[in-house]
């Protein structure tokens, strides 16, 4: 029994370390995940106040809102990385050629 718990503990640490590494590489991924869970929690909370809207339509709109939040965060991350790579960083290759 201790072997199974040790294996599960190793596996969970491995997943957590992968998530931490992914967060360091691209910080907008956890922001997108947090946005997704935030929209999902807000939708679950507001489910009672949906009015005369059917459940299937409400869940479809909630899914689109959650996916839009994730895609928006990833697009912002892409724009940020491209801007920092191409617009805001000085080109060191031209400085090396001049000296």
Tab-separated table of C-alpha atoms in Angstrom:
chain	number	residue	atom	x	y	z
A	1	UNK	CA	0.000	0.000	0.000
A	2	UNK	CA	2.870	2.351	0.710
A	3	UNK	CA	4.241	1.730	-2.796
A	4	UNK	CA	0.992	2.950	-4.358
A	5	UNK	CA	0.912	6.103	-2.233
A	6	UNK	CA	4.586	6.799	-3.007
A	7	UNK	CA	3.877	6.377	-6.725
A	8	UNK	CA	0.857	8.700	-6.560
A	9	UNK	CA	2.904	11.256	-4.632
A	10	UNK	CA	5.705	11.126	-7.221
A	11	UNK	CA	3.193	11.460	-10.054
A	12	UNK	CA	1.496	14.468	-8.468
A	13	UNK	CA	4.862	16.155	-7.871
A	14	UNK	CA	5.768	15.531	-11.474
A	15	UNK	CA	2.553	17.144	-12.712
A	16	UNK	CA	3.008	20.087	-10.349
A	17	UNK	CA	6.580	20.604	-11.486
A	18	UNK	CA	5.409	20.534	-15.108
A	19	UNK	CA	2.777	23.156	-14.309
A	20	UNK	CA	5.342	25.338	-12.545
A	21	UNK	CA	7.760	25.015	-15.472
A	22	UNK	CA	4.986	25.890	-17.938
A	23	UNK	CA	4.101	28.909	-15.803
A	24	UNK	CA	7.686	30.119	-15.949
A	25	UNK	CA	7.907	29.606	-19.715
A	26	UNK	CA	4.607	31.285	-20.571
A	27	UNK	CA	2.905	33.101	-17.690
A	28	UNK	CA	-0.323	33.676	-19.601
A	29	UNK	CA	-1.248	29.972	-19.489
A	30	UNK	CA	-2.050	29.997	-15.752
A	31	UNK	CA	-3.795	33.351	-16.239
A	32	UNK	CA	-5.982	31.716	-18.889
A	33	UNK	CA	-6.636	28.761	-16.611
A	34	UNK	CA	-7.605	31.070	-13.758
A	35	UNK	CA	-9.902	32.990	-16.095
A	36	UNK	CA	-11.533	29.760	-17.213
A	37	UNK	CA	-12.177	28.610	-13.665
A	38	UNK	CA	-13.373	32.100	-12.715
A	39	UNK	CA	-15.920	32.186	-15.528
A	40	UNK	CA	-17.020	28.634	-14.731
A	41	UNK	CA	-17.474	29.481	-11.040
A	42	UNK	CA	-19.375	32.662	-11.878
A	43	UNK	CA	-21.598	30.733	-14.275
A	44	UNK	CA	-22.318	28.072	-11.683
A	45	UNK	CA	-23.161	30.778	-9.151
A	46	UNK	CA	-25.470	32.649	-11.574
A	47	UNK	CA	-27.184	29.487	-12.830
A	48	UNK	CA	-30.275	30.123	-10.708
A	49	UNK	CA	-30.723	33.625	-12.136
A	50	UNK	CA	-30.704	32.666	-15.812
A	51	UNK	CA	-34.349	33.647	-16.308
A	52	UNK	CA	-36.339	31.778	-18.952
A	53	UNK	CA	-33.217	30.623	-20.808
A	54	UNK	CA	-32.967	26.864	-21.200
A	55	UNK	CA	-30.144	25.046	-19.476
A	56	UNK	CA	-28.523	23.895	-22.708
A	57	UNK	CA	-28.377	27.433	-24.147
A	58	UNK	CA	-27.022	28.780	-20.851
A	59	UNK	CA	-24.289	26.140	-20.736
A	60	UNK	CA	-23.343	26.780	-24.369
A	61	UNK	CA	-22.992	30.503	-23.702
A	62	UNK	CA	-21.011	29.773	-20.555
A	63	UNK	CA	-18.676	27.473	-22.506
A	64	UNK	CA	-18.105	30.145	-25.148
A	65	UNK	CA	-17.350	32.739	-22.461
A	66	UNK	CA	-14.891	30.427	-20.705
A	67	UNK	CA	-13.143	29.463	-23.936
A	68	UNK	CA	-13.037	33.101	-25.000
A	69	UNK	CA	-11.299	33.982	-21.760
A	70	UNK	CA	-8.638	31.318	-22.305
A	71	UNK	CA	-8.100	32.212	-25.968
A	72	UNK	CA	-7.923	35.909	-25.085
A	73	UNK	CA	-5.287	35.291	-22.427
A	74	UNK	CA	-3.231	33.142	-24.793
A	75	UNK	CA	-3.498	35.774	-27.550
A	76	UNK	CA	-2.345	38.454	-25.127
A	77	UNK	CA	0.597	36.245	-24.219
A	78	UNK	CA	1.434	35.756	-27.882
A	79	UNK	CA	1.266	39.494	-28.586
A	80	UNK	CA	3.397	40.215	-25.513
A	81	UNK	CA	6.065	37.683	-26.464
A	82	UNK	CA	6.185	38.878	-30.083
A	83	UNK	CA	6.374	42.512	-29.025
A	84	UNK	CA	9.131	41.835	-26.514
A	85	UNK	CA	11.063	39.759	-29.042
A	86	UNK	CA	10.757	42.010	-32.097
A	87	UNK	CA	9.773	45.516	-31.000
A	88	UNK	CA	11.203	46.221	-27.558
A	89	UNK	CA	14.465	44.305	-27.676
A	90	UNK	CA	17.540	45.948	-29.131
A	91	UNK	CA	19.106	44.047	-31.987
A	92	UNK	CA	22.514	42.942	-30.678
A	93	UNK	CA	23.648	41.605	-34.057
A	94	UNK	CA	23.902	45.124	-35.538
A	95	UNK	CA	25.996	46.279	-32.556
A	96	UNK	CA	28.436	43.379	-33.011
A	97	UNK	CA	28.879	44.093	-36.738
A	98	UNK	CA	29.706	47.765	-36.140
A	99	UNK	CA	32.553	47.022	-33.706
